[in-house]
Short mmCIF file of N, CA and C in Angstrom, two decimals:
data_model
loop_
_atom_site.label_atom_id
_atom_site.label_comp_id
_atom_site.label_asym_id
_atom_site.label_seq_id
_atom_site.Cartn_x
_atom_site.Cartn_y
_atom_site.Cartn_z
N MET V 1 32.97 -43.99 -4.88
CA MET V 1 32.22 -45.17 -5.27
C MET V 1 32.73 -45.65 -6.62
N ARG V 2 33.02 -46.93 -6.72
CA ARG V 2 33.44 -47.51 -7.99
C ARG V 2 32.20 -47.92 -8.78
N ARG V 3 32.00 -47.24 -9.92
CA ARG V 3 30.79 -47.44 -10.71
C ARG V 3 31.19 -47.80 -12.14
N ALA V 4 30.48 -48.78 -12.72
CA ALA V 4 30.77 -49.22 -14.09
C ALA V 4 29.47 -49.28 -14.89
N VAL V 5 29.63 -49.19 -16.20
CA VAL V 5 28.50 -49.30 -17.13
C VAL V 5 28.68 -50.54 -18.00
N CYS V 6 27.61 -51.33 -18.11
CA CYS V 6 27.54 -52.45 -19.05
C CYS V 6 26.56 -52.03 -20.15
N PRO V 7 27.07 -51.60 -21.30
CA PRO V 7 26.18 -51.11 -22.35
C PRO V 7 25.77 -52.20 -23.33
N GLY V 8 24.66 -51.97 -24.01
CA GLY V 8 24.22 -52.88 -25.07
C GLY V 8 22.81 -52.57 -25.51
N SER V 9 22.34 -53.34 -26.48
CA SER V 9 20.96 -53.18 -26.92
C SER V 9 20.03 -54.14 -26.18
N PHE V 10 20.53 -55.31 -25.79
CA PHE V 10 19.79 -56.26 -24.97
C PHE V 10 18.41 -56.57 -25.56
N ASP V 11 18.39 -56.96 -26.83
CA ASP V 11 17.13 -57.20 -27.55
C ASP V 11 17.01 -58.66 -27.98
N PRO V 12 16.77 -59.57 -27.04
CA PRO V 12 16.52 -59.42 -25.62
C PRO V 12 17.75 -59.74 -24.79
N VAL V 13 17.62 -59.58 -23.47
CA VAL V 13 18.68 -59.96 -22.54
C VAL V 13 18.82 -61.48 -22.56
N THR V 14 20.07 -61.94 -22.53
CA THR V 14 20.36 -63.38 -22.53
C THR V 14 21.09 -63.75 -21.23
N ASN V 15 21.23 -65.04 -21.01
CA ASN V 15 22.00 -65.49 -19.85
C ASN V 15 23.47 -65.09 -19.97
N GLY V 16 23.96 -64.93 -21.19
CA GLY V 16 25.32 -64.45 -21.39
C GLY V 16 25.47 -63.02 -20.89
N HIS V 17 24.51 -62.16 -21.21
CA HIS V 17 24.52 -60.79 -20.68
C HIS V 17 24.50 -60.81 -19.15
N LEU V 18 23.62 -61.63 -18.61
CA LEU V 18 23.43 -61.67 -17.17
C LEU V 18 24.67 -62.21 -16.46
N ASP V 19 25.39 -63.11 -17.10
CA ASP V 19 26.63 -63.61 -16.53
C ASP V 19 27.63 -62.46 -16.37
N ILE V 20 27.77 -61.64 -17.38
CA ILE V 20 28.69 -60.50 -17.32
C ILE V 20 28.24 -59.48 -16.28
N VAL V 21 26.95 -59.16 -16.27
CA VAL V 21 26.43 -58.19 -15.30
C VAL V 21 26.64 -58.71 -13.87
N GLY V 22 26.33 -59.97 -13.65
CA GLY V 22 26.49 -60.54 -12.31
C GLY V 22 27.93 -60.54 -11.85
N ARG V 23 28.85 -60.89 -12.72
CA ARG V 23 30.27 -60.89 -12.36
C ARG V 23 30.75 -59.46 -12.11
N ALA V 24 30.29 -58.52 -12.92
CA ALA V 24 30.67 -57.12 -12.73
C ALA V 24 30.13 -56.60 -11.40
N SER V 25 28.95 -57.06 -11.01
CA SER V 25 28.34 -56.59 -9.76
C SER V 25 29.17 -56.98 -8.54
N ARG V 26 29.99 -58.00 -8.67
CA ARG V 26 30.86 -58.41 -7.56
C ARG V 26 32.14 -57.59 -7.52
N LEU V 27 32.45 -56.90 -8.61
CA LEU V 27 33.70 -56.13 -8.70
C LEU V 27 33.51 -54.64 -8.43
N PHE V 28 32.29 -54.14 -8.61
CA PHE V 28 32.04 -52.71 -8.51
C PHE V 28 30.96 -52.44 -7.47
N ASP V 29 30.99 -51.24 -6.91
CA ASP V 29 29.98 -50.83 -5.95
C ASP V 29 28.62 -50.71 -6.61
N GLU V 30 28.61 -50.22 -7.86
CA GLU V 30 27.37 -50.11 -8.61
C GLU V 30 27.64 -50.41 -10.08
N VAL V 31 26.72 -51.14 -10.69
CA VAL V 31 26.78 -51.42 -12.13
C VAL V 31 25.51 -50.86 -12.76
N ILE V 32 25.72 -50.07 -13.79
CA ILE V 32 24.60 -49.50 -14.53
C ILE V 32 24.52 -50.22 -15.87
N VAL V 33 23.41 -50.88 -16.10
CA VAL V 33 23.17 -51.52 -17.39
C VAL V 33 22.59 -50.44 -18.29
N GLY V 34 23.35 -50.06 -19.31
CA GLY V 34 22.93 -48.99 -20.21
C GLY V 34 22.33 -49.54 -21.48
N VAL V 35 21.04 -49.32 -21.66
CA VAL V 35 20.33 -49.81 -22.85
C VAL V 35 20.37 -48.73 -23.91
N LEU V 36 21.06 -49.03 -25.00
CA LEU V 36 21.23 -48.06 -26.08
C LEU V 36 19.92 -47.85 -26.83
N ILE V 37 19.56 -46.59 -26.98
CA ILE V 37 18.42 -46.22 -27.83
C ILE V 37 19.01 -45.90 -29.20
N ASN V 38 18.70 -46.72 -30.19
CA ASN V 38 19.21 -46.52 -31.54
C ASN V 38 18.01 -46.35 -32.46
N HIS V 39 17.74 -45.10 -32.82
CA HIS V 39 16.57 -44.80 -33.64
C HIS V 39 16.69 -45.32 -35.07
N SER V 40 17.88 -45.69 -35.50
CA SER V 40 18.04 -46.20 -36.86
C SER V 40 17.76 -47.70 -36.95
N LYS V 41 17.54 -48.36 -35.80
CA LYS V 41 17.23 -49.78 -35.79
C LYS V 41 15.88 -50.00 -35.14
N THR V 42 15.14 -50.96 -35.67
CA THR V 42 13.89 -51.36 -35.06
C THR V 42 14.12 -52.67 -34.34
N GLY V 43 13.99 -52.65 -33.04
CA GLY V 43 14.20 -53.86 -32.26
C GLY V 43 12.94 -54.70 -32.19
N LEU V 44 13.11 -55.94 -31.78
CA LEU V 44 11.96 -56.81 -31.56
C LEU V 44 11.14 -56.29 -30.38
N PHE V 45 11.85 -55.86 -29.34
CA PHE V 45 11.21 -55.31 -28.15
C PHE V 45 11.52 -53.82 -28.07
N SER V 46 10.55 -53.05 -27.57
CA SER V 46 10.79 -51.62 -27.39
C SER V 46 11.84 -51.41 -26.30
N VAL V 47 12.39 -50.22 -26.25
CA VAL V 47 13.38 -49.90 -25.22
C VAL V 47 12.75 -50.09 -23.84
N ASP V 48 11.51 -49.66 -23.67
CA ASP V 48 10.85 -49.81 -22.37
C ASP V 48 10.67 -51.28 -22.00
N GLU V 49 10.35 -52.12 -22.98
CA GLU V 49 10.22 -53.56 -22.72
C GLU V 49 11.56 -54.16 -22.32
N ARG V 50 12.62 -53.76 -23.03
CA ARG V 50 13.96 -54.27 -22.70
C ARG V 50 14.38 -53.85 -21.30
N ILE V 51 14.11 -52.60 -20.96
CA ILE V 51 14.44 -52.11 -19.62
C ILE V 51 13.67 -52.91 -18.58
N GLY V 52 12.41 -53.14 -18.81
CA GLY V 52 11.60 -53.92 -17.87
C GLY V 52 12.13 -55.33 -17.69
N MET V 53 12.50 -55.98 -18.78
CA MET V 53 13.04 -57.34 -18.68
C MET V 53 14.37 -57.33 -17.94
N LEU V 54 15.22 -56.35 -18.24
CA LEU V 54 16.50 -56.27 -17.55
C LEU V 54 16.33 -56.00 -16.06
N ARG V 55 15.40 -55.13 -15.72
CA ARG V 55 15.17 -54.85 -14.30
C ARG V 55 14.68 -56.11 -13.58
N GLU V 56 13.82 -56.86 -14.23
CA GLU V 56 13.34 -58.11 -13.63
C GLU V 56 14.48 -59.11 -13.51
N ALA V 57 15.30 -59.22 -14.54
CA ALA V 57 16.38 -60.21 -14.56
C ALA V 57 17.52 -59.86 -13.60
N THR V 58 17.70 -58.59 -13.30
CA THR V 58 18.80 -58.17 -12.42
C THR V 58 18.33 -57.80 -11.02
N ALA V 59 17.07 -58.03 -10.71
CA ALA V 59 16.51 -57.63 -9.41
C ALA V 59 17.25 -58.27 -8.25
N LYS V 60 17.84 -59.43 -8.47
CA LYS V 60 18.53 -60.12 -7.37
C LYS V 60 19.83 -59.43 -6.97
N TYR V 61 20.32 -58.53 -7.82
CA TYR V 61 21.55 -57.80 -7.50
C TYR V 61 21.16 -56.45 -6.89
N GLY V 62 21.60 -56.21 -5.70
CA GLY V 62 21.25 -54.96 -5.02
C GLY V 62 22.00 -53.75 -5.53
N ASN V 63 23.02 -53.98 -6.35
CA ASN V 63 23.84 -52.86 -6.81
C ASN V 63 23.81 -52.68 -8.33
N VAL V 64 22.76 -53.17 -8.97
CA VAL V 64 22.62 -53.03 -10.42
C VAL V 64 21.41 -52.15 -10.71
N ARG V 65 21.64 -51.19 -11.59
CA ARG V 65 20.58 -50.26 -12.01
C ARG V 65 20.50 -50.31 -13.53
N VAL V 66 19.31 -50.14 -14.09
CA VAL V 66 19.11 -50.18 -15.54
C VAL V 66 18.61 -48.82 -16.00
N GLU V 67 19.30 -48.27 -17.01
CA GLU V 67 18.94 -46.96 -17.57
C GLU V 67 19.08 -47.03 -19.09
N SER V 68 18.38 -46.16 -19.78
CA SER V 68 18.55 -46.06 -21.24
C SER V 68 19.44 -44.86 -21.55
N PHE V 69 20.02 -44.89 -22.74
CA PHE V 69 20.82 -43.75 -23.18
C PHE V 69 20.84 -43.71 -24.71
N HIS V 70 21.15 -42.54 -25.23
CA HIS V 70 21.39 -42.39 -26.67
C HIS V 70 22.63 -41.52 -26.82
N GLY V 71 23.20 -41.56 -27.97
CA GLY V 71 24.42 -40.77 -28.20
C GLY V 71 25.65 -41.56 -27.82
N LEU V 72 26.69 -40.83 -27.46
CA LEU V 72 27.97 -41.46 -27.15
C LEU V 72 27.96 -42.13 -25.78
N LEU V 73 28.50 -43.32 -25.74
CA LEU V 73 28.63 -44.06 -24.50
C LEU V 73 29.42 -43.26 -23.46
N VAL V 74 30.48 -42.59 -23.90
CA VAL V 74 31.31 -41.84 -22.94
C VAL V 74 30.51 -40.69 -22.30
N ASP V 75 29.59 -40.11 -23.05
CA ASP V 75 28.75 -39.05 -22.47
C ASP V 75 27.81 -39.64 -21.41
N PHE V 76 27.26 -40.83 -21.70
CA PHE V 76 26.41 -41.50 -20.71
C PHE V 76 27.23 -41.83 -19.46
N CYS V 77 28.44 -42.34 -19.65
CA CYS V 77 29.31 -42.65 -18.51
C CYS V 77 29.56 -41.40 -17.67
N ARG V 78 29.80 -40.29 -18.33
CA ARG V 78 30.05 -39.03 -17.62
C ARG V 78 28.83 -38.63 -16.79
N THR V 79 27.63 -38.73 -17.36
CA THR V 79 26.42 -38.35 -16.62
C THR V 79 26.15 -39.28 -15.44
N GLN V 80 26.65 -40.51 -15.54
CA GLN V 80 26.44 -41.50 -14.48
C GLN V 80 27.62 -41.54 -13.50
N ASP V 81 28.62 -40.72 -13.73
CA ASP V 81 29.83 -40.70 -12.91
C ASP V 81 30.49 -42.09 -12.87
N ALA V 82 30.56 -42.72 -14.04
CA ALA V 82 31.16 -44.04 -14.18
C ALA V 82 32.45 -43.92 -14.99
N ALA V 83 33.53 -44.45 -14.46
CA ALA V 83 34.84 -44.35 -15.12
C ALA V 83 35.22 -45.60 -15.88
N VAL V 84 34.35 -46.64 -15.84
CA VAL V 84 34.68 -47.93 -16.45
C VAL V 84 33.49 -48.44 -17.25
N VAL V 85 33.81 -49.01 -18.41
CA VAL V 85 32.84 -49.73 -19.23
C VAL V 85 33.21 -51.20 -19.15
N ILE V 86 32.22 -52.05 -18.97
CA ILE V 86 32.43 -53.50 -18.94
C ILE V 86 31.89 -54.09 -20.23
N LYS V 87 32.74 -54.85 -20.91
CA LYS V 87 32.32 -55.50 -22.15
C LYS V 87 32.66 -56.99 -22.08
N GLY V 88 31.70 -57.81 -22.42
CA GLY V 88 31.93 -59.25 -22.51
C GLY V 88 32.50 -59.60 -23.87
N LEU V 89 33.45 -60.50 -23.88
CA LEU V 89 34.06 -60.95 -25.14
C LEU V 89 33.78 -62.43 -25.33
N ARG V 90 33.20 -62.76 -26.49
CA ARG V 90 32.91 -64.16 -26.80
C ARG V 90 34.03 -64.80 -27.60
N ALA V 91 34.63 -64.02 -28.47
CA ALA V 91 35.63 -64.56 -29.39
C ALA V 91 36.62 -63.47 -29.79
N VAL V 92 37.67 -63.86 -30.49
CA VAL V 92 38.68 -62.91 -30.94
C VAL V 92 38.05 -61.83 -31.82
N SER V 93 37.06 -62.21 -32.61
CA SER V 93 36.41 -61.22 -33.48
C SER V 93 35.75 -60.12 -32.65
N ASP V 94 35.19 -60.44 -31.48
CA ASP V 94 34.65 -59.42 -30.60
C ASP V 94 35.75 -58.47 -30.15
N PHE V 95 36.91 -59.04 -29.81
CA PHE V 95 38.02 -58.22 -29.31
C PHE V 95 38.47 -57.20 -30.35
N ASP V 96 38.56 -57.60 -31.60
CA ASP V 96 39.01 -56.68 -32.65
C ASP V 96 38.14 -55.43 -32.70
N TYR V 97 36.84 -55.61 -32.66
CA TYR V 97 35.91 -54.48 -32.70
C TYR V 97 35.94 -53.70 -31.39
N GLU V 98 35.86 -54.41 -30.28
CA GLU V 98 35.76 -53.75 -28.97
C GLU V 98 37.04 -53.00 -28.60
N LEU V 99 38.19 -53.48 -29.05
CA LEU V 99 39.44 -52.77 -28.79
C LEU V 99 39.41 -51.39 -29.43
N GLN V 100 38.94 -51.30 -30.65
CA GLN V 100 38.85 -50.00 -31.32
C GLN V 100 37.94 -49.05 -30.55
N MET V 101 36.80 -49.58 -30.09
CA MET V 101 35.86 -48.76 -29.32
C MET V 101 36.51 -48.31 -28.00
N ALA V 102 37.20 -49.23 -27.34
CA ALA V 102 37.85 -48.91 -26.06
C ALA V 102 38.90 -47.82 -26.24
N GLN V 103 39.68 -47.92 -27.31
CA GLN V 103 40.71 -46.92 -27.56
C GLN V 103 40.09 -45.56 -27.88
N MET V 104 39.00 -45.56 -28.61
CA MET V 104 38.30 -44.30 -28.90
C MET V 104 37.73 -43.71 -27.61
N ASN V 105 37.12 -44.55 -26.77
CA ASN V 105 36.51 -44.06 -25.53
C ASN V 105 37.54 -43.46 -24.58
N ILE V 106 38.67 -44.10 -24.44
CA ILE V 106 39.68 -43.53 -23.54
C ILE V 106 40.26 -42.25 -24.13
N GLY V 107 40.37 -42.21 -25.45
CA GLY V 107 40.86 -40.99 -26.09
C GLY V 107 39.89 -39.83 -25.98
N LEU V 108 38.60 -40.12 -26.05
CA LEU V 108 37.59 -39.07 -25.97
C LEU V 108 37.40 -38.53 -24.56
N SER V 109 37.49 -39.43 -23.58
CA SER V 109 37.09 -38.98 -22.24
C SER V 109 37.84 -39.61 -21.07
N GLY V 110 38.73 -40.52 -21.34
CA GLY V 110 39.44 -41.18 -20.25
C GLY V 110 38.69 -42.34 -19.64
N VAL V 111 37.55 -42.72 -20.21
CA VAL V 111 36.79 -43.87 -19.70
C VAL V 111 37.54 -45.14 -20.07
N GLU V 112 37.82 -45.96 -19.06
CA GLU V 112 38.51 -47.24 -19.26
C GLU V 112 37.51 -48.31 -19.66
N THR V 113 38.00 -49.35 -20.34
CA THR V 113 37.17 -50.50 -20.68
C THR V 113 37.78 -51.74 -20.07
N LEU V 114 36.95 -52.51 -19.38
CA LEU V 114 37.35 -53.78 -18.81
C LEU V 114 36.71 -54.88 -19.65
N PHE V 115 37.53 -55.74 -20.23
CA PHE V 115 37.03 -56.86 -21.02
C PHE V 115 36.90 -58.08 -20.12
N MET V 116 35.73 -58.71 -20.16
CA MET V 116 35.50 -59.93 -19.40
C MET V 116 35.25 -61.07 -20.38
N PRO V 117 36.03 -62.13 -20.28
CA PRO V 117 35.75 -63.27 -21.17
C PRO V 117 34.43 -63.92 -20.76
N THR V 118 33.66 -64.27 -21.75
CA THR V 118 32.37 -64.89 -21.53
C THR V 118 32.55 -66.30 -20.97
N ASN V 119 31.65 -66.68 -20.11
CA ASN V 119 31.59 -68.05 -19.64
C ASN V 119 31.48 -68.96 -20.88
N PRO V 120 32.28 -70.01 -20.96
CA PRO V 120 32.24 -70.88 -22.15
C PRO V 120 30.84 -71.41 -22.48
N LEU V 121 29.97 -71.50 -21.49
CA LEU V 121 28.60 -71.95 -21.76
C LEU V 121 27.87 -71.02 -22.71
N TYR V 122 28.30 -69.75 -22.75
CA TYR V 122 27.60 -68.74 -23.54
C TYR V 122 28.46 -68.15 -24.66
N SER V 123 29.57 -68.79 -24.99
CA SER V 123 30.51 -68.20 -25.94
C SER V 123 29.95 -68.03 -27.34
N PHE V 124 28.94 -68.76 -27.68
CA PHE V 124 28.33 -68.68 -29.01
C PHE V 124 27.06 -67.85 -29.02
N LEU V 125 26.61 -67.42 -27.87
CA LEU V 125 25.27 -66.87 -27.69
C LEU V 125 25.18 -65.41 -28.09
N SER V 126 24.11 -65.08 -28.79
CA SER V 126 23.78 -63.69 -29.11
C SER V 126 22.27 -63.55 -29.10
N SER V 127 21.82 -62.33 -28.90
CA SER V 127 20.38 -62.06 -28.93
C SER V 127 19.79 -62.44 -30.29
N SER V 128 20.52 -62.15 -31.36
CA SER V 128 20.03 -62.47 -32.71
C SER V 128 19.85 -63.97 -32.89
N LEU V 129 20.81 -64.74 -32.41
CA LEU V 129 20.73 -66.19 -32.53
C LEU V 129 19.54 -66.73 -31.74
N VAL V 130 19.34 -66.23 -30.54
CA VAL V 130 18.20 -66.66 -29.72
C VAL V 130 16.89 -66.36 -30.44
N LYS V 131 16.78 -65.16 -31.01
CA LYS V 131 15.54 -64.80 -31.72
C LYS V 131 15.31 -65.73 -32.90
N ASP V 132 16.36 -66.06 -33.64
CA ASP V 132 16.21 -66.97 -34.78
C ASP V 132 15.76 -68.36 -34.33
N VAL V 133 16.33 -68.86 -33.27
CA VAL V 133 15.96 -70.19 -32.77
C VAL V 133 14.48 -70.21 -32.41
N VAL V 134 14.04 -69.21 -31.66
CA VAL V 134 12.64 -69.17 -31.23
C VAL V 134 11.72 -68.96 -32.42
N LYS V 135 12.11 -68.08 -33.32
CA LYS V 135 11.28 -67.80 -34.51
C LYS V 135 10.98 -69.07 -35.29
N TRP V 136 11.95 -69.96 -35.38
CA TRP V 136 11.78 -71.17 -36.18
C TRP V 136 11.37 -72.38 -35.34
N GLY V 137 10.85 -72.11 -34.14
CA GLY V 137 10.25 -73.16 -33.34
C GLY V 137 11.20 -73.90 -32.41
N GLY V 138 12.44 -73.46 -32.32
CA GLY V 138 13.40 -74.12 -31.44
C GLY V 138 13.25 -73.71 -30.00
N ASP V 139 13.93 -74.44 -29.14
CA ASP V 139 13.89 -74.20 -27.70
C ASP V 139 15.13 -73.45 -27.27
N ALA V 140 14.95 -72.20 -26.85
CA ALA V 140 16.07 -71.37 -26.39
C ALA V 140 16.01 -71.17 -24.88
N SER V 141 15.27 -72.02 -24.18
CA SER V 141 15.06 -71.81 -22.75
C SER V 141 16.33 -71.88 -21.92
N ALA V 142 17.35 -72.55 -22.40
CA ALA V 142 18.62 -72.63 -21.65
C ALA V 142 19.44 -71.35 -21.77
N TYR V 143 19.03 -70.43 -22.62
CA TYR V 143 19.86 -69.28 -22.95
C TYR V 143 19.29 -67.94 -22.52
N VAL V 144 18.05 -67.94 -22.03
CA VAL V 144 17.41 -66.71 -21.56
C VAL V 144 16.62 -67.04 -20.29
N PRO V 145 16.38 -66.02 -19.45
CA PRO V 145 15.50 -66.26 -18.30
C PRO V 145 14.13 -66.74 -18.80
N ASP V 146 13.44 -67.51 -17.98
CA ASP V 146 12.15 -68.09 -18.38
C ASP V 146 11.17 -67.05 -18.89
N PHE V 147 11.04 -65.94 -18.16
CA PHE V 147 10.06 -64.93 -18.57
C PHE V 147 10.44 -64.28 -19.90
N VAL V 148 11.72 -64.19 -20.21
CA VAL V 148 12.16 -63.65 -21.51
C VAL V 148 11.80 -64.65 -22.60
N GLY V 149 12.03 -65.93 -22.35
CA GLY V 149 11.68 -66.96 -23.33
C GLY V 149 10.20 -66.95 -23.66
N GLU V 150 9.37 -66.77 -22.62
CA GLU V 150 7.92 -66.71 -22.84
C GLU V 150 7.55 -65.51 -23.70
N ARG V 151 8.17 -64.38 -23.45
CA ARG V 151 7.87 -63.17 -24.24
C ARG V 151 8.37 -63.32 -25.67
N LEU V 152 9.50 -63.99 -25.84
CA LEU V 152 10.00 -64.24 -27.20
C LEU V 152 9.02 -65.11 -27.97
N VAL V 153 8.55 -66.19 -27.36
CA VAL V 153 7.60 -67.08 -28.03
C VAL V 153 6.34 -66.32 -28.39
N THR V 154 5.82 -65.54 -27.46
CA THR V 154 4.61 -64.76 -27.73
C THR V 154 4.81 -63.79 -28.89
N ARG V 155 5.93 -63.09 -28.89
CA ARG V 155 6.19 -62.07 -29.91
C ARG V 155 6.50 -62.68 -31.28
N LEU V 156 7.26 -63.76 -31.31
CA LEU V 156 7.74 -64.30 -32.59
C LEU V 156 6.83 -65.35 -33.22
N ARG V 157 5.94 -65.89 -32.43
CA ARG V 157 5.07 -66.95 -32.97
C ARG V 157 3.61 -66.53 -32.97
N GLN V 158 3.36 -65.27 -33.21
CA GLN V 158 2.00 -64.75 -33.18
C GLN V 158 1.16 -65.22 -34.36
N ASN V 159 1.81 -65.62 -35.43
CA ASN V 159 1.04 -65.97 -36.65
C ASN V 159 0.38 -67.29 -36.47
#
């Protein structure tokens, strides 16, 4: 079985993330969306909330599974029997960082990295940017699933 991991923090999931996951789901028998647990960062949404949103957003794909992980990505890949990591690239600056990670991952464990260029519609998009737009009263509905946008508004505009 050809299995790949799409890792990230997904705080929150955006349409850019979903574009990469959806495209990967057509290339692999199974895609595991790996939600990184990073205890040194406080996210807007808890890991459980992010997993729930991702599961809802990816429910239409029969071959996508969502799991959390901590520690090294290559160790998570090993436990999931996945030989490939899928990373979306928005710009050259993403490539510079991701190339170093890919080279380290293959050196540590032989896990390959497949870079997918982002759909131009989402080339500027990041979870941080979406949160800022919503926080300051802007409309980010074109960039996240509707239910994610509603949760962002609820969480960021509570005052």
